[in-house]
XYZ file of C-alpha atoms in Angstrom:
271
model
C -34.592 109.238 6.130
C -35.136 105.753 8.352
C -31.731 103.394 8.886
C -33.777 101.050 7.799
C -35.523 101.836 4.860
C -33.072 100.740 1.871
C -31.296 104.412 1.028
C -33.473 106.311 -2.251
C -32.287 108.305 -5.149
C -32.808 112.023 -3.525
C -34.336 114.749 -4.993
C -30.438 116.254 -7.055
C -30.298 112.456 -8.331
C -33.722 112.587 -9.626
C -33.754 116.409 -11.186
C -29.816 115.096 -12.712
C -31.653 112.029 -13.851
C -34.419 113.768 -15.647
C -32.820 116.283 -17.219
C -29.698 113.991 -18.665
C -32.853 111.435 -19.933
C -34.855 114.456 -21.282
C -31.112 115.653 -23.170
C -30.770 112.555 -24.525
C -34.435 111.798 -25.435
C -34.305 114.652 -27.669
C -30.987 114.369 -29.533
C -31.844 110.483 -29.937
C -35.119 111.325 -31.731
C -34.095 113.612 -33.879
C -30.105 111.967 -34.891
C -32.625 108.832 -35.010
C -35.599 109.880 -37.421
C -33.358 113.191 -38.639
C -30.185 111.823 -39.640
C -29.870 113.864 -42.453
C -30.614 117.037 -40.326
C -28.137 116.671 -37.411
C -25.625 114.816 -39.621
C -23.328 118.245 -39.611
C -23.836 119.080 -35.960
C -21.495 116.103 -35.391
C -18.307 117.035 -34.081
C -16.048 114.891 -36.426
C -17.330 112.838 -40.196
C -20.015 110.184 -40.166
C -22.491 109.163 -42.290
C -26.291 108.190 -41.662
C -26.382 104.755 -40.694
C -23.376 105.993 -37.812
C -25.950 109.000 -36.813
C -28.809 106.740 -36.535
C -27.029 104.046 -34.199
C -25.839 107.128 -32.299
C -28.696 108.097 -31.740
C -30.099 104.752 -31.175
C -27.067 104.986 -27.969
C -28.798 108.628 -26.851
C -32.372 107.131 -26.868
C -31.247 103.821 -25.525
C -29.537 106.312 -21.993
C -33.072 108.504 -22.122
C -34.668 105.215 -21.113
C -32.124 104.248 -18.662
C -32.259 107.044 -17.064
C -36.328 106.774 -16.786
C -35.674 102.978 -15.407
C -33.181 104.729 -12.749
C -35.427 107.092 -11.678
C -38.809 103.999 -11.975
C -36.548 101.947 -9.579
C -36.123 105.078 -6.927
C -33.944 102.835 -4.730
C -30.612 103.664 -5.346
C -28.616 99.764 -4.560
C -31.548 98.888 -7.961
C -30.338 102.463 -9.777
C -27.176 102.659 -9.360
C -26.083 100.312 -12.562
C -27.763 102.942 -14.626
C -25.481 105.072 -13.179
C -22.529 103.255 -13.852
C -23.053 102.143 -17.724
C -24.176 106.688 -17.595
C -20.695 107.617 -16.138
C -18.941 104.748 -18.152
C -19.532 105.251 -21.557
C -19.907 109.558 -21.042
C -16.231 109.131 -19.654
C -14.814 106.908 -22.868
C -16.803 109.337 -25.274
C -15.391 112.797 -23.984
C -11.687 110.795 -23.560
C -12.110 110.403 -27.536
C -13.616 113.679 -28.070
C -10.649 115.193 -26.225
C -8.186 113.000 -27.934
C -9.703 114.244 -31.394
C -10.132 117.778 -30.130
C -6.409 117.935 -29.680
C -5.524 116.563 -33.058
C -7.343 119.155 -34.496
C -6.644 122.024 -32.842
C -10.242 121.956 -30.771
C -13.244 123.975 -32.527
C -16.620 125.113 -30.897
C -18.386 121.734 -32.365
C -15.897 119.679 -30.687
C -15.379 121.702 -27.647
C -19.631 121.668 -27.170
C -19.634 118.174 -27.769
C -16.776 117.520 -25.402
C -18.459 119.799 -22.528
C -21.294 117.239 -22.535
C -19.608 114.383 -22.758
C -17.687 115.643 -19.680
C -20.072 117.035 -17.681
C -22.950 113.764 -17.912
C -19.923 111.861 -17.123
C -18.657 113.845 -14.064
C -22.326 113.934 -12.691
C -22.867 110.290 -13.297
C -19.980 109.632 -11.553
C -20.882 112.522 -8.594
C -24.083 110.535 -7.823
C -21.707 107.388 -7.329
C -19.548 109.348 -4.945
C -22.282 110.902 -3.295
C -24.558 108.126 -2.553
C -21.568 104.994 -2.594
C -21.545 102.019 -4.149
C -21.385 99.729 -1.444
C -24.551 97.798 0.443
C -25.561 99.894 3.452
C -27.011 97.228 6.125
C -30.356 99.075 5.194
C -29.976 98.094 1.478
C -30.083 94.412 2.095
C -33.240 94.279 -0.429
C -34.819 90.478 0.039
C -32.771 88.430 -1.885
C -34.482 85.168 -4.514
C -33.268 81.795 -6.031
C -31.272 82.302 -8.225
C -32.472 83.443 -11.917
C -30.832 81.005 -14.075
C -31.680 81.560 -17.686
C -30.773 85.334 -16.622
C -27.017 84.463 -15.051
C -26.483 82.482 -18.113
C -27.657 85.979 -20.865
C -26.056 88.086 -19.350
C -22.366 85.877 -18.949
C -22.573 85.147 -22.764
C -23.678 89.086 -23.365
C -20.753 90.348 -20.971
C -18.079 88.090 -23.358
C -19.779 89.280 -26.651
C -19.606 92.972 -25.936
C -16.283 92.750 -23.338
C -14.291 91.462 -25.926
C -15.575 93.468 -28.727
C -15.674 96.633 -26.969
C -11.896 96.113 -26.289
C -10.954 95.424 -29.210
C -12.933 98.400 -30.717
C -11.790 100.371 -28.337
C -7.816 99.664 -28.086
C -7.268 98.518 -32.092
C -10.032 100.231 -34.277
C -8.054 99.469 -37.411
C -8.223 95.379 -36.762
C -11.683 95.601 -35.342
C -12.859 97.915 -38.329
C -11.387 95.192 -40.865
C -12.599 92.245 -39.817
C -15.360 92.388 -37.636
C -17.216 95.480 -38.122
C -19.587 95.471 -40.837
C -19.842 99.053 -42.573
C -16.824 101.480 -42.599
C -16.923 104.053 -40.231
C -14.363 106.967 -38.673
C -12.551 105.281 -35.873
C -13.425 108.208 -33.074
C -16.968 106.718 -33.682
C -15.918 102.662 -33.533
C -14.458 104.241 -29.964
C -17.546 105.389 -29.322
C -19.923 102.411 -29.985
C -16.612 100.720 -28.011
C -18.064 102.942 -24.910
C -21.038 101.804 -25.100
C -19.905 98.111 -25.569
C -17.862 98.000 -22.102
C -20.338 100.259 -20.610
C -22.821 97.690 -20.908
C -19.808 95.213 -20.608
C -19.902 96.347 -16.392
C -23.810 95.907 -16.308
C -24.348 92.849 -17.501
C -21.392 91.146 -15.158
C -22.615 92.782 -12.539
C -26.335 91.484 -13.393
C -25.514 88.200 -13.803
C -24.888 87.934 -9.908
C -27.681 89.640 -8.909
C -30.413 87.438 -7.010
C -32.905 90.699 -6.502
C -34.962 90.313 -9.654
C -35.608 94.541 -9.144
C -32.011 95.553 -9.559
C -31.887 92.792 -12.757
C -35.229 94.351 -14.150
C -33.869 97.728 -13.519
C -30.983 97.225 -16.332
C -33.317 95.611 -19.042
C -35.124 98.526 -21.249
C -31.497 99.910 -21.807
C -30.596 96.122 -22.842
C -33.741 95.957 -25.085
C -34.123 99.776 -26.839
C -30.315 99.672 -28.389
C -30.167 96.790 -29.898
C -33.794 96.861 -31.217
C -33.063 100.375 -32.980
C -29.958 98.981 -34.093
C -31.593 96.322 -36.113
C -34.206 98.865 -37.349
C -31.055 101.072 -38.575
C -29.463 98.124 -39.886
C -32.373 97.403 -42.228
C -33.244 100.799 -43.551
C -29.822 100.988 -45.005
C -29.069 97.626 -45.988
C -27.627 98.487 -48.903
C -24.689 100.319 -47.001
C -24.118 96.932 -45.229
C -24.297 94.130 -48.035
C -21.935 96.790 -50.182
C -19.773 97.929 -46.968
C -19.486 94.561 -44.997
C -16.551 92.023 -44.962
C -18.123 89.179 -45.502
C -21.799 87.379 -44.869
C -20.548 85.882 -42.509
C -19.672 89.032 -40.490
C -23.018 90.593 -41.251
C -24.568 87.817 -40.081
C -22.643 86.898 -37.060
C -23.783 90.809 -36.240
C -27.256 90.346 -36.828
C -27.887 88.024 -34.676
C -26.090 89.141 -31.757
C -28.097 92.211 -31.882
C -31.350 89.880 -32.094
C -30.325 87.864 -29.509
C -30.054 90.727 -27.211
C -33.009 92.460 -28.282
C -34.908 89.192 -28.268
C -33.055 87.868 -24.876
C -34.081 91.130 -22.185
C -37.497 91.884 -23.640
C -38.235 87.897 -22.448
C -36.321 88.528 -19.461
C -38.351 91.904 -18.598
C -41.573 90.788 -19.271
C -41.161 87.842 -17.358
C -39.689 89.398 -14.302
C -42.907 91.386 -14.668
C -45.433 88.456 -13.723
């Protein structure tokens, strides 16, 4: 590899991301399209709407892996690896704590093993390739993209605040601002995605290379778009279980804001 060229994803990284993408694609499609068929396979009690949300997360991760593979250059793909490692890492901790309180079991042990393997694989790549930029990784910078910066800053604050509350104070989050009833481990799993997204959008808000920003956007489009679709399908659950119409309206606005904003930035970046 020439020292004058940016470091690209190696064979092992590409194979891992491809494998992870295919696993999450299959699981995400099954969870989102056929939630009733797989609901019994989840390691703690969940309702159909929560299963669709989990499916949306898996599908977003699949698209994130594909985006990382498409980016090719490590400095553009690394943020998606960090997102995957953070989400799966938090989820594995939630599963481990739950397994310890329930004296284990085959189902939760299998899921915990998967979450741990996915997290460790992502963090291995981060350790293997490193986070700091090397001299050859200095990609050409363009003028700051002001609309993207403000969009990501706003998103970072929103998902950061909500994610911290959902992870560490799930009972308060459930009672005050989550729009339907879910089990505490489910809320903490969602928090894992929120906090992983917080890291990614905070990083994206200070980037000047459009390629780095564009690599993140497919993941940022898919989850809120599918979440809105799931909410529409199960509107009766939301309307009957939400703490208030204001809470429902705020969450619908947030998901729509992220989905539309990310879509706009993605297509604008391709011009």
